[in-house]
Structure formats: structure tokens, C-alpha cells
mmCIF file of C-alpha atoms in Angstrom:
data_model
loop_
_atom_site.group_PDB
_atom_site.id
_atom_site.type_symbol
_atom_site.label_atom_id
_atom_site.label_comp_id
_atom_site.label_asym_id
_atom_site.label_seq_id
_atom_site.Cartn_x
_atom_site.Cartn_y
_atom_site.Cartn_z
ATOM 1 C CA UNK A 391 47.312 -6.823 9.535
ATOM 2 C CA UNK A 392 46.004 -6.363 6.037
ATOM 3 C CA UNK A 393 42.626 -8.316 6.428
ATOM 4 C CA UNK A 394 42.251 -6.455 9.790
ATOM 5 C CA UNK A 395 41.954 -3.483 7.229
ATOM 6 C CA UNK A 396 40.095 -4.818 5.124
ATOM 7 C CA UNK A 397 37.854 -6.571 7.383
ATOM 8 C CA UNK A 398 36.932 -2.894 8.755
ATOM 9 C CA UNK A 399 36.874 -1.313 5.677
ATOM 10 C CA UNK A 400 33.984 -4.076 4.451
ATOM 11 C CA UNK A 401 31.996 -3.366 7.695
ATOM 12 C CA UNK A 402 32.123 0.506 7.305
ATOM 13 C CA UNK A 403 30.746 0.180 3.960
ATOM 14 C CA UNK A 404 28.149 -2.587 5.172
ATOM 15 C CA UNK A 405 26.881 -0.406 8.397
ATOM 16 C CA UNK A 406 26.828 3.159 5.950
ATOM 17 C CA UNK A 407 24.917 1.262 3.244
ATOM 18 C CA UNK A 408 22.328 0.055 5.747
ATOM 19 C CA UNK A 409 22.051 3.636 7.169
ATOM 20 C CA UNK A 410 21.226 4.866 3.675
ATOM 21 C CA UNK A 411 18.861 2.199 2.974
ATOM 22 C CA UNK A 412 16.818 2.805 5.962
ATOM 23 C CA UNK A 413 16.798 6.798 5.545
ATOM 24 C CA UNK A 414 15.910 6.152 1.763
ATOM 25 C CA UNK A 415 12.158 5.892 2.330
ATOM 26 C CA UNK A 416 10.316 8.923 1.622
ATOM 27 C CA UNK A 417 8.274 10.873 4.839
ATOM 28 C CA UNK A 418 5.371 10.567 2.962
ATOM 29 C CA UNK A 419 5.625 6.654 1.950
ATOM 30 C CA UNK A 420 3.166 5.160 -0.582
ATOM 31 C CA UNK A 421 -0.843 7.152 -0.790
ATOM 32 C CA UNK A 422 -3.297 3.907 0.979
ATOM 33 C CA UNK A 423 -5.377 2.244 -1.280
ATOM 34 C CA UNK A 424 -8.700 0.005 -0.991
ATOM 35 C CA UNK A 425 -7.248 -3.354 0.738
ATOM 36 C CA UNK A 426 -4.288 -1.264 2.904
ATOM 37 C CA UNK A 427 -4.090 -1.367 6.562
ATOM 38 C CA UNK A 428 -4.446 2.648 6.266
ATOM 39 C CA UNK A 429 -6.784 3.180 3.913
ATOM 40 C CA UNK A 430 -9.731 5.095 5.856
ATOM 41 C CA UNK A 431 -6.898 6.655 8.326
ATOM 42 C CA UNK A 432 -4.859 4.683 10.978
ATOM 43 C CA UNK A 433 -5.914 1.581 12.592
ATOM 44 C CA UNK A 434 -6.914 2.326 16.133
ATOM 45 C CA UNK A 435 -4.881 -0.542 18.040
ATOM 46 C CA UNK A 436 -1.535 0.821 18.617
ATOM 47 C CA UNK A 437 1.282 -1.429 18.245
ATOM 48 C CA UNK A 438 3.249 -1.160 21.563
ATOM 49 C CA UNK A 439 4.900 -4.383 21.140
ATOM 50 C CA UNK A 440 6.463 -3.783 17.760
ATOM 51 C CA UNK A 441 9.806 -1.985 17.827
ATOM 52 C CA UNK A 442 10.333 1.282 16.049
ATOM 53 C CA UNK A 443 11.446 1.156 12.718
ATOM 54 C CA UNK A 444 10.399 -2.721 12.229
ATOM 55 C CA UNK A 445 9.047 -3.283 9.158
ATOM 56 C CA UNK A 446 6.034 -6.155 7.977
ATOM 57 C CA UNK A 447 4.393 -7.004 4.801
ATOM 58 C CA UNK A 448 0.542 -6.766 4.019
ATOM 59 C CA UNK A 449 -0.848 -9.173 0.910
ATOM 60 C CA UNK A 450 -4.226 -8.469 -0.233
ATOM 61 C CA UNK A 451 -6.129 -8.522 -3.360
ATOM 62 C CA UNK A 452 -6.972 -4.895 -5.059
ATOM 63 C CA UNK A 453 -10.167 -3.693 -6.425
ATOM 64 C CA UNK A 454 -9.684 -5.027 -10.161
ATOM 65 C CA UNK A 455 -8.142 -8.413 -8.645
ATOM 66 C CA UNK A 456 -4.107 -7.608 -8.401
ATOM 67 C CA UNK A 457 -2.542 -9.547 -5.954
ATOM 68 C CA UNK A 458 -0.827 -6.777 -3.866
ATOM 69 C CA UNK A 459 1.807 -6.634 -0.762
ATOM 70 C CA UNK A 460 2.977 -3.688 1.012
ATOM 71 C CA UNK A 461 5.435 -3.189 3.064
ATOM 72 C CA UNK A 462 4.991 -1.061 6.238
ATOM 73 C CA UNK A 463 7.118 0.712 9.007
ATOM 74 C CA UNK A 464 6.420 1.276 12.540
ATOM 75 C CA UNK A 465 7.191 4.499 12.837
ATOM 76 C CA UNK A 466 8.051 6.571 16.508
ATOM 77 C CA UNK A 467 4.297 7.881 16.896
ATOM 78 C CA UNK A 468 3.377 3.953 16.537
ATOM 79 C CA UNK A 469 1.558 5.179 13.247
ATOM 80 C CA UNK A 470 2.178 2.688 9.866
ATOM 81 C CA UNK A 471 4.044 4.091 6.807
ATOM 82 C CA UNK A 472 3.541 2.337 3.755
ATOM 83 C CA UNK A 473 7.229 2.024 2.426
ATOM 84 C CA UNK A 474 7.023 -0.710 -0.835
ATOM 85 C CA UNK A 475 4.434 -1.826 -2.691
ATOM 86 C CA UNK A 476 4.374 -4.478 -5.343
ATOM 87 C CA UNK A 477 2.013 -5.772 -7.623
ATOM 88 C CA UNK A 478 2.082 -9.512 -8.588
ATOM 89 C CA UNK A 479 1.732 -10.819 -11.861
ATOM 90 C CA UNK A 480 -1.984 -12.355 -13.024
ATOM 91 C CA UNK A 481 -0.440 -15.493 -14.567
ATOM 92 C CA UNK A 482 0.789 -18.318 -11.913
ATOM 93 C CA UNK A 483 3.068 -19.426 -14.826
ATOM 94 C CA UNK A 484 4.794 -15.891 -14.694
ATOM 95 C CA UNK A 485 5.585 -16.416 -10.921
ATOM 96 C CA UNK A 486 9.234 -16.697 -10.047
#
């Protein structure tokens, strides 16, 4: 009886932390830069395959030579919202 209890105590705190994580990204996301999928606006294919809210990541090199990846979100209009974005270190030594 007790690890029925504590079996759906675990799970309501695993489903309400994933709830907050997902409503935790700003409406505004992350401003496009050169080497983004939407920098210069939206790309004009739709993506009608991709479910709503699904997420993808985007690696491309920046204007001074950063390694960069993004993370985007599908969102309901089928537009991309640029949730995370993380540089990578210069050195290959300082890779993890």
C-alpha cells in the first residue's frame, strides 16, 4: 500500500515538473541571429509533419566563428521559436 503512495506521489511530481518545464520558455524565445533558421523572418516551408510543441536543434557556425546550436519549437501557427541557445567552446581540448 505504501509504495502505491509513493509510486503516485513520484509521478505527480514527475508529470507537474514537466508541465513547468515546457511552460518555462519565454513567448518571445531567443532574438535570430546570422546562421538561425529565422534570421531574415520565417522560413516559408511550413512544417505540417512536425507535431506541435516538438522541439529540434540547429548547429551552425556564427559570424566571428562560434560554434552555435539552437534549439527550436514548433509552435501551433507552425512558426519556429528559438527556445536555447548555446555557444561551444573554441578549444577541442575544452570539449566535454
Amino acid at each position: 500500500m505504501i509504495q502505491k503512495i509513493v509510486a503516485a506521489v513520484v509521478t505527480a511530481v514527475l508529470v507537474t515538473s514537466c508541465a513547468v518545464v515546457s511552460g518555462s520558455y519565454s513567448s518571445e524565445g531567443y532574438p535570430p541571429i546570422p546562421g538561425s533558421i529565422t534570421y531574415g523572418g520565417q522560413p516559408r516551408a511550413k512544417l505540417t509533419r512536425s507535431p506541435i510543441g516538438s522541439s529540434f536543434p540547429h548547429t551552425f557556425t556564427d559570424q566571428t566563428g562560434r560554434e552555435v546550436e539552437e534549439i527550436y519549437i514548433i509552435q501551433p501557427d507552425r512558426t519556429l521559436l528559438i527556445v536555447q541557445r548555446h555557444y561551444r567552446p573554441f578549444l577541442a581540448w575544452s570539449r566535454n
